[in-house]
Amino acid sequence: MARIRVLVVDDHRIFAESLAAALAAEQDVDVAAAGSGPAALRCLERGAAEGRRFDVLLVDADLGTAVGDSVPVPPPAQPDTAYGGARPPGQGGPARPVNGRAADGISLVGGVRTAQPGVRTVVLAERDDPRRAAAALQAGACGWVAKDCSLVRLLAVIRGVLRDETHLPPALLTGVLRELTAARKHRTESERLVESLTPREREVLRCMVAGLGRKAVAERLFLSPHTVRTHMQNVLGKLGVHSTLAAVALARRAGVGPVDLAGEIVERGGQLA
């Protein structure tokens, strides 16, 4: 029987321990738990390095600041080590906390998708929120599940996402579709505006997305600061914005990434103008 490796990420210890213990009772499920985004990423990295990759990540939508590391969950009769190496007072010595500020759950979804695209992510939420559910799907989540759902339902979702299914509560479907449609409309408009830029202006925009200032852009593109200033003004004008921050936000909506600071500048599809 193929086993399913699940990582629970939640900074509420009692919830994480209880959920991990319940899942570990399933014959084909192995579980570990982490109390923060950084701890979860470390656990995923360790699993990959040891050839024991996780299949599904269950992450709290409202994941916040926490401390804790991650260790494998023992059998259900001993659930006290399920969460970040923490133990009840007087049992097995003190916990070994690792300090760190976790990203929110949806940000973690995006990070996991980039680092380990084979991991299926399901967001656990205390309330239905179409906007955040849509954001989670856009970040790479495969499902959005209420925290008060039954264990049977959660297991069905876990097994479903491994079959490449996407799971949402029926009450959220209309709202999520509306949000995704609106996001696509904004993205399409942003893409149209970016396409109006010359190849050189697009490279300047990518430098702006990377956070480079005028002098750094000039040095990188072998241009004078005055010429870079002109290009930046043209970029803002063509994009219809009034600040670098607004230009960067629009660029990201259009899928424009930062210039590769470690390598040479290459403009796909042609020479720089």
XYZ file of C-alpha atoms in Angstrom:
273
model
C 0.000 0.000 0.000
C 1.434 3.349 -1.057
C 1.732 5.681 1.905
C 0.735 9.348 1.837
C 3.117 11.746 3.575
C 1.317 14.776 5.005
C 2.794 17.879 6.639
C 0.483 19.929 8.882
C 1.509 23.583 9.266
C -0.341 25.523 11.965
C 0.840 27.773 14.797
C -1.993 26.670 17.095
C -0.418 23.729 18.891
C -3.532 21.982 20.155
C -5.173 22.056 16.721
C -2.019 20.855 14.957
C -1.404 18.029 17.436
C -5.012 16.862 17.321
C -5.186 16.931 13.529
C -1.829 15.202 13.147
C -2.803 12.446 15.585
C -6.149 11.904 13.840
C -4.503 11.650 10.413
C -1.771 9.345 11.759
C -4.482 6.862 12.744
C -5.039 6.145 9.048
C -3.109 3.075 7.924
C -1.737 4.679 4.761
C -0.894 8.149 6.134
C 2.383 9.357 7.650
C 2.246 12.780 9.286
C 4.609 15.463 10.527
C 3.753 18.909 11.884
C 5.428 22.312 11.840
C 4.523 25.497 13.704
C 5.765 28.097 11.210
C 6.535 28.688 7.549
C 10.324 28.451 7.980
C 9.966 25.220 9.984
C 7.730 23.788 7.250
C 10.236 24.657 4.531
C 13.038 23.046 6.524
C 10.944 19.920 6.986
C 10.205 19.760 3.248
C 13.895 20.195 2.446
C 14.892 17.438 4.867
C 12.289 15.091 3.441
C 13.481 15.715 -0.104
C 17.139 15.259 0.889
C 16.336 11.952 2.596
C 14.276 10.677 -0.326
C 11.049 10.876 1.690
C 9.245 13.749 0.008
C 5.935 14.966 1.378
C 2.897 14.507 -0.823
C 0.441 16.960 0.750
C 0.853 20.148 2.766
C -2.043 21.242 5.023
C -1.443 24.893 5.888
C -3.338 27.336 8.075
C -4.597 30.275 6.017
C -3.919 32.584 8.969
C -0.472 31.227 9.767
C 1.397 33.816 11.789
C 4.479 34.276 13.903
C 5.474 31.172 15.819
C 8.394 29.159 17.046
C 8.935 25.501 16.526
C 10.643 22.841 14.499
C 9.179 19.801 12.830
C 9.500 16.141 13.698
C 7.663 13.018 12.489
C 4.399 12.190 14.246
C 4.458 8.984 16.308
C 1.543 6.533 16.591
C -1.765 8.038 17.822
C -1.209 6.791 21.346
C 1.732 9.203 21.688
C 0.605 12.440 20.047
C 2.676 14.740 22.260
C 5.627 14.972 19.842
C 3.488 15.864 16.874
C 4.173 19.546 17.011
C 7.537 21.109 16.467
C 9.464 18.982 18.947
C 7.346 20.333 21.847
C 6.570 18.040 24.776
C 4.297 18.415 27.762
C 6.061 19.571 30.936
C 8.090 16.828 32.600
C 8.135 14.472 29.598
C 11.325 13.840 27.661
C 13.061 17.158 28.367
C 12.420 20.608 26.971
C 11.374 21.415 23.467
C 13.951 22.624 20.962
C 12.397 25.777 19.527
C 13.717 27.467 16.416
C 12.932 31.157 16.268
C 11.488 32.505 13.060
C 8.725 34.602 11.634
C 6.418 32.676 9.353
C 4.898 34.024 6.229
C 1.112 33.862 6.101
C -0.332 30.626 4.818
C -1.041 31.811 1.283
C 2.480 33.202 0.892
C 3.828 29.854 2.073
C 1.765 28.127 -0.627
C 3.554 30.167 -3.283
C 6.956 29.439 -1.770
C 6.301 25.704 -1.660
C 5.038 25.704 -5.235
C 8.317 27.289 -6.346
C 10.600 25.127 -4.184
C 8.784 21.793 -4.528
C 6.119 21.886 -7.262
C 5.266 18.219 -6.699
C 3.783 18.913 -3.255
C -0.006 19.364 -3.249
C -1.143 22.134 -0.910
C -4.501 22.426 0.850
C -5.373 25.568 2.822
C -7.248 25.164 6.110
C -9.412 28.177 6.948
C -11.582 29.242 9.855
C -13.958 31.146 7.570
C -14.984 31.193 3.924
C -13.361 34.080 2.074
C -13.702 34.040 -1.744
C -10.943 36.609 -2.258
C -8.388 34.758 -0.153
C -9.463 31.391 -1.544
C -8.923 32.723 -5.070
C -5.528 34.085 -4.028
C -4.616 30.680 -2.609
C -5.551 28.937 -5.865
C -3.528 31.477 -7.839
C -0.573 30.847 -5.535
C -0.775 27.137 -6.313
C -3.123 25.617 -3.732
C -5.197 22.607 -4.757
C -7.921 23.100 -2.181
C -9.529 25.303 0.467
C -11.128 23.466 3.387
C -12.926 24.707 6.489
C -11.159 23.855 9.745
C -14.405 22.546 11.183
C -14.941 20.014 8.405
C -15.054 16.322 9.262
C -11.983 14.106 9.163
C -13.693 12.027 6.483
C -14.063 15.135 4.338
C -10.444 16.189 4.872
C -9.154 12.735 3.962
C -11.281 12.806 0.812
C -9.683 16.131 -0.129
C -6.168 14.828 0.593
C -6.725 11.802 -1.609
C -8.466 13.940 -4.232
C -5.673 16.472 -4.680
C -3.268 13.562 -5.234
C -5.474 12.724 -8.236
C -4.975 16.318 -9.453
C -8.440 17.402 -8.307
C -9.195 20.890 -7.002
C -11.446 21.100 -3.947
C -13.514 24.086 -2.818
C -16.611 24.335 -0.607
C -19.690 24.644 -2.874
C -20.671 27.910 -1.171
C -17.387 29.466 -2.309
C -17.478 28.477 -5.971
C -19.370 31.494 -7.317
C -17.334 34.004 -5.334
C -14.013 32.390 -6.244
C -14.887 32.286 -9.940
C -15.827 35.970 -9.769
C -12.510 36.825 -8.120
C -10.504 34.774 -10.622
C -12.317 36.376 -13.544
C -11.649 39.861 -12.188
C -7.990 38.987 -11.559
C -7.648 37.677 -15.102
C -9.170 40.885 -16.466
C -6.661 42.994 -14.531
C -3.817 40.743 -15.638
C -4.865 40.955 -19.293
C -4.928 44.759 -19.130
C -1.544 44.790 -17.401
C -0.102 42.482 -20.048
C -1.408 44.768 -22.794
C 0.257 47.794 -21.199
C 3.577 45.971 -20.745
C 3.494 44.857 -24.380
C 3.412 48.537 -25.400
C 6.939 48.983 -24.014
C 10.041 48.724 -26.170
C 12.495 45.886 -25.416
C 14.806 48.356 -23.655
C 11.938 49.755 -21.590
C 10.958 46.226 -20.586
C 14.509 45.594 -19.371
C 14.382 48.819 -17.375
C 11.062 47.666 -15.915
C 12.571 44.313 -14.940
C 15.398 46.168 -13.219
C 12.796 48.224 -11.357
C 11.041 45.002 -10.289
C 14.398 43.794 -8.954
C 14.589 46.937 -6.809
C 17.492 48.577 -8.661
C 17.819 52.347 -8.467
C 18.576 54.643 -11.373
C 22.370 54.505 -10.901
C 22.407 50.704 -10.637
C 20.228 50.375 -13.746
C 22.560 52.715 -15.633
C 25.615 50.667 -14.675
C 23.948 47.401 -15.572
C 22.648 48.536 -18.949
C 25.733 50.660 -19.752
C 23.608 53.777 -20.088
C 23.882 57.263 -18.653
C 21.716 58.062 -15.605
C 19.953 60.692 -17.715
C 19.016 58.084 -20.343
C 17.783 55.705 -17.652
C 15.686 58.488 -16.162
C 14.104 59.067 -19.567
C 13.370 55.346 -19.958
C 11.822 55.221 -16.485
C 9.624 58.211 -17.238
C 8.527 56.557 -20.487
C 7.732 53.327 -18.628
C 5.573 55.140 -16.071
C 3.798 57.077 -18.814
C 3.029 54.046 -20.974
C 1.838 52.039 -17.974
C -0.348 54.921 -16.819
C 1.097 55.055 -13.307
C 2.799 57.767 -11.270
C 5.348 55.888 -9.166
C 7.894 53.103 -9.332
C 5.931 51.077 -6.766
C 2.807 51.223 -8.930
C 4.813 50.222 -12.007
C 6.300 47.243 -10.169
C 2.864 46.131 -8.942
C 1.471 46.301 -12.475
C 4.488 44.451 -13.836
C 4.004 41.633 -11.356
C 0.321 41.345 -12.310
C 1.471 40.960 -15.908
C 3.887 38.212 -14.932
C 7.041 40.294 -15.371
C 9.782 39.012 -13.094
C 12.932 40.741 -11.878
C 16.069 40.839 -13.964
C 18.550 38.080 -13.144
C 21.102 39.867 -11.001
C 23.470 36.908 -11.177
C 23.627 36.679 -14.933
C 23.647 38.677 -18.143
C 20.592 40.597 -19.308
C 18.832 38.819 -22.138
C 15.720 40.105 -23.804
C 13.693 37.182 -25.031
C 12.552 37.445 -28.609
C 15.004 40.006 -29.915
C 17.749 42.533 -29.420
C 17.586 45.438 -27.006
C 16.416 48.681 -28.580
